[in-house]
Amino acid sequence: MNEKILINARIIDPSQQMDEKGSLIVDENGKVKAIGKDVKKIDISSSTEIIDLKNNILIPGIVDMKAFVGEPGYEYKENFRTLSHAALAGGVTSIVTMPNTKPLIDNVSMVDFIIRRGRDKASVNLFPSATLTRETEGKQMTEFGLLSAKGVVGFTDVVKAVQSTETMAKIMDYASDIGVLIMQHAEDYELSKSGCINEGEVSTRLGLQGISYIAEKIIIERDLCLLNEFPCRYHINQISSKESLEVIKRNKENGLNFTVGVSINNLSLNENDIGDFKTFLKVSPPLRLEDDRLSLVEGIKSGLIDVIVSDHTPEDEEGKRLPFAQAASGAIGIETLLPLALEMHHNESLPLNKIIETLTINPAKILKINKGTLKKGAEADMCVFDLDAPWIIKADLLKSKSKNTAVEERKVQGKVLMTFLNGELAFKS
Amino acid sequence: MAVKKNTLAVKDQPKHLLGIQNLTIQEAKDILDEAKIFIKLNRSASKKSDILRGKTQINLFFEPSTRTQSSFDLAGKRLGADVMTMNVANSALKKGETLMDTAMTLNAMHPDIIVIRHQDSGAPNLLSQKVNCTVINAGDGWREHPTQALLDALTIINRKGKIEGLKIAICGDILHSRVARSNIYLMNMLGAEVNVVAPKTLMPKSIERLGVKSFTNMKKGLDGCDIVMMLRLQNERMQGSFLPSKREYYEFYGLTSEKLKFADKDALIMHPGPMNRGVEIDTKLADDINVSLVKEQVELGVAVRMACLKMYCKK
């Protein structure tokens, strides 16, 4: 690979508090050689490829902490190849894959499979997670030590929460010793049982069983109480309500160390968008009130929420074309993550740098992976986007194998122009 | 030319009766006016008309039902339609065929009307997107039961002469009741004041946003009401954590002649049936023809459904 220089870029890299006009040189090994306003074309040799970014924005490749690949078992929904295409088109270069496949990723041989299969078929960086408990039954913890040694970055039961307080206490106690990351889906099943949307006016009108915010809050309260006793690396996958945020605020103020994620769905939609039973907007945790959405945005601003995830959940039409209560949960989102996140910049509710931080360096830090940064020496995973370019999201044009987007026909601003992986151009619009 | 094309397209689209929420006030009034004509027909010696002759009506019942199903059956037959009733409780749907597949199968038989009862809220809406015929909702989940609300309105008008200005209490398991929701929408539209009365565990969240006052106390909730609508308390609700016991429920929420005194002196009682005597209503009170409209509700139900079938069936 030739050395290349990206010139005329507005570089935003929150890992080094950088937001400046400048250039970036990628060396022949695909690593960042130099970055910033002081890098000039003069610094390069004659063989260097020059790419003019025309004042568009250059950021580290996005790190998505929560995406579902259909492999193994659900190849008809998504596979490594289609997920990679969708990710790169969305500026995402690193993905934490969810373990709720068929079979589940809950043992060493499955992790081997994922890593090998990913190496052959995927064209993005994959960071596998494994289940927190065997069979996601919430009873017995998986082999945290052995699985971590194989390359698992975190442990989660994805759409399930460990219900037993005893099991959770043991998990956290054990995890605190070996230093693995626990990623909890906060939902009390007894409270959320058969619920499918937020409990409130919309559930009353649609005649659907609601899920109270208490179902989420109570698990967060419980886990944080345990965390106080067993300080481990603890991350809440996605929160959805104002009330959860209050619990988080109180605990963070008390000095407890943990991290929090939010799905782009809960940041860009609210329960009213469900309208007349739109099953594509059935997601978990559910969309809640506009007031909740605003609180979540505020939570990012104040640093209570650390990361934004796509919660990319491909589902085929069969699974969605059912009465609402029976329909599958989840929406695809990896390709639309950045433009939707940029809405919060365009409507002036979040600073651009904060948005980029939650998509790059913050998840990388939580995962303890060397991504989300363009510091000298880092692998040059990069995303170039036009901040203002308007476009309309159309499911048919998205690259995921499944087309269950929750934001069909949404008008957005901000378009990914190029995505680089290890210094190589991997996507160009 | 383009304009003409559009009107045709609209005309070709069948109308559906999915819920009171989708009706305009005028549409609701038109159905009630039409139904009044059918009350007379149903009381005459020859009850048959040929308004829907040559039309096919399929009753698709995913939930067991006696009243609503027989009422729709009779209504279609009296209008001269060919009526077929499918009890899906023991058909292919149990074998894993989806609602959509069944819909497509039935649609291929060119029915003019499908009457659907389904345990999932929104199922009729989904069905209506996939078939070329009229869909009439005969009750979906906890969401709506529009023909029940319409027959309740007709019953009230028949007795009280009007709905506007009346005070109506709906009491019991509001949370799980489609009848309550449809009645709240319709009675509000027609100008009544609506109270809902239920223990807190059976009261839906934010119910006030539907334009009602909510009470947990029968005395306060019934105060000055002209109509007291009781809802069925399903047995399975008694076994969950909603209520302590039948006895306690009856004590505080069961309608007795003592509790009825909280309402207006001329208050009348309604119940969508089937009744749990001794649970939500005192058995003697339920049969007291001076105050109970239960039988009339059933009678007028046929007339209302005839009106709906007539008005919604594609010509």
PDB file of C-alpha atoms in Angstrom, chain A residues 199-201 203-210 276-277 318 320-326, chain B residues 21 98-100 118 120-122 125-126 130 142-143 181 185 204-207 209-210:
ATOM      1  CA  GLU A 199     -47.004   2.075  29.173  1.00  0.00           C
ATOM      2  CA  GLY A 200     -48.956   5.292  28.809  1.00  0.00           C
ATOM      3  CA  GLU A 201     -51.472   7.059  26.640  1.00  0.00           C
ATOM      4  CA  SER A 203     -50.595   1.840  24.940  1.00  0.00           C
ATOM      5  CA  THR A 204     -54.008   2.721  26.359  1.00  0.00           C
ATOM      6  CA  ARG A 205     -55.256   3.950  22.983  1.00  0.00           C
ATOM      7  CA  LEU A 206     -53.842   1.055  20.990  1.00  0.00           C
ATOM      8  CA  GLY A 207     -55.017  -1.455  23.571  1.00  0.00           C
ATOM      9  CA  LEU A 208     -51.549  -2.935  23.919  1.00  0.00           C
ATOM     10  CA  GLN A 209     -49.897  -4.122  27.070  1.00  0.00           C
ATOM     11  CA  GLY A 210     -47.435  -1.498  28.189  1.00  0.00           C
ATOM     12  CA  ASP A 276     -51.329   2.980  13.690  1.00  0.00           C
ATOM     13  CA  PHE A 277     -49.446  -0.161  14.763  1.00  0.00           C
ATOM     14  CA  GLU A 318     -42.475 -12.186   7.980  1.00  0.00           C
ATOM     15  CA  LYS A 320     -42.859  -7.875  11.288  1.00  0.00           C
ATOM     16  CA  ARG A 321     -46.048  -8.413   9.295  1.00  0.00           C
ATOM     17  CA  LEU A 322     -47.978  -9.656  12.283  1.00  0.00           C
ATOM     18  CA  PRO A 323     -50.283  -8.119  14.835  1.00  0.00           C
ATOM     19  CA  PHE A 324     -48.179  -5.758  16.948  1.00  0.00           C
ATOM     20  CA  ALA A 325     -48.038  -7.942  20.054  1.00  0.00           C
ATOM     21  CA  GLN A 326     -46.764 -10.900  18.032  1.00  0.00           C
TER      22      GLN A 326
ATOM     23  CA  GLN B  21     -61.559   6.430  16.673  1.00  0.00           C
ATOM     24  CA  THR B  98     -50.397 -16.545  10.031  1.00  0.00           C
ATOM     25  CA  LEU B  99     -53.247 -14.088  10.032  1.00  0.00           C
ATOM     26  CA  MET B 100     -51.921 -12.712   6.756  1.00  0.00           C
ATOM     27  CA  HIS B 118     -59.111 -11.223  17.158  1.00  0.00           C
ATOM     28  CA  ASP B 120     -54.546  -9.039  19.262  1.00  0.00           C
ATOM     29  CA  SER B 121     -55.099  -5.307  19.195  1.00  0.00           C
ATOM     30  CA  GLY B 122     -54.641  -3.963  15.691  1.00  0.00           C
ATOM     31  CA  ASN B 125     -56.040  -2.893  10.815  1.00  0.00           C
ATOM     32  CA  LEU B 126     -53.407  -5.291   9.535  1.00  0.00           C
ATOM     33  CA  LYS B 130     -54.136  -6.815   2.727  1.00  0.00           C
ATOM     34  CA  TRP B 142     -58.161  -4.468  24.354  1.00  0.00           C
ATOM     35  CA  ARG B 143     -58.464  -1.830  21.669  1.00  0.00           C
ATOM     36  CA  ARG B 181     -62.471   2.224  25.011  1.00  0.00           C
ATOM     37  CA  TYR B 185     -64.689   7.549  22.220  1.00  0.00           C
ATOM     38  CA  PRO B 204     -55.205   2.005  32.158  1.00  0.00           C
ATOM     39  CA  LYS B 205     -52.442   4.591  32.412  1.00  0.00           C
ATOM     40  CA  SER B 206     -53.245   8.122  31.247  1.00  0.00           C
ATOM     41  CA  ILE B 207     -56.906   7.215  30.690  1.00  0.00           C
ATOM     42  CA  ARG B 209     -56.176  11.751  28.126  1.00  0.00           C
ATOM     43  CA  LEU B 210     -59.068   9.998  26.378  1.00  0.00           C
TER      44      LEU B 210
END
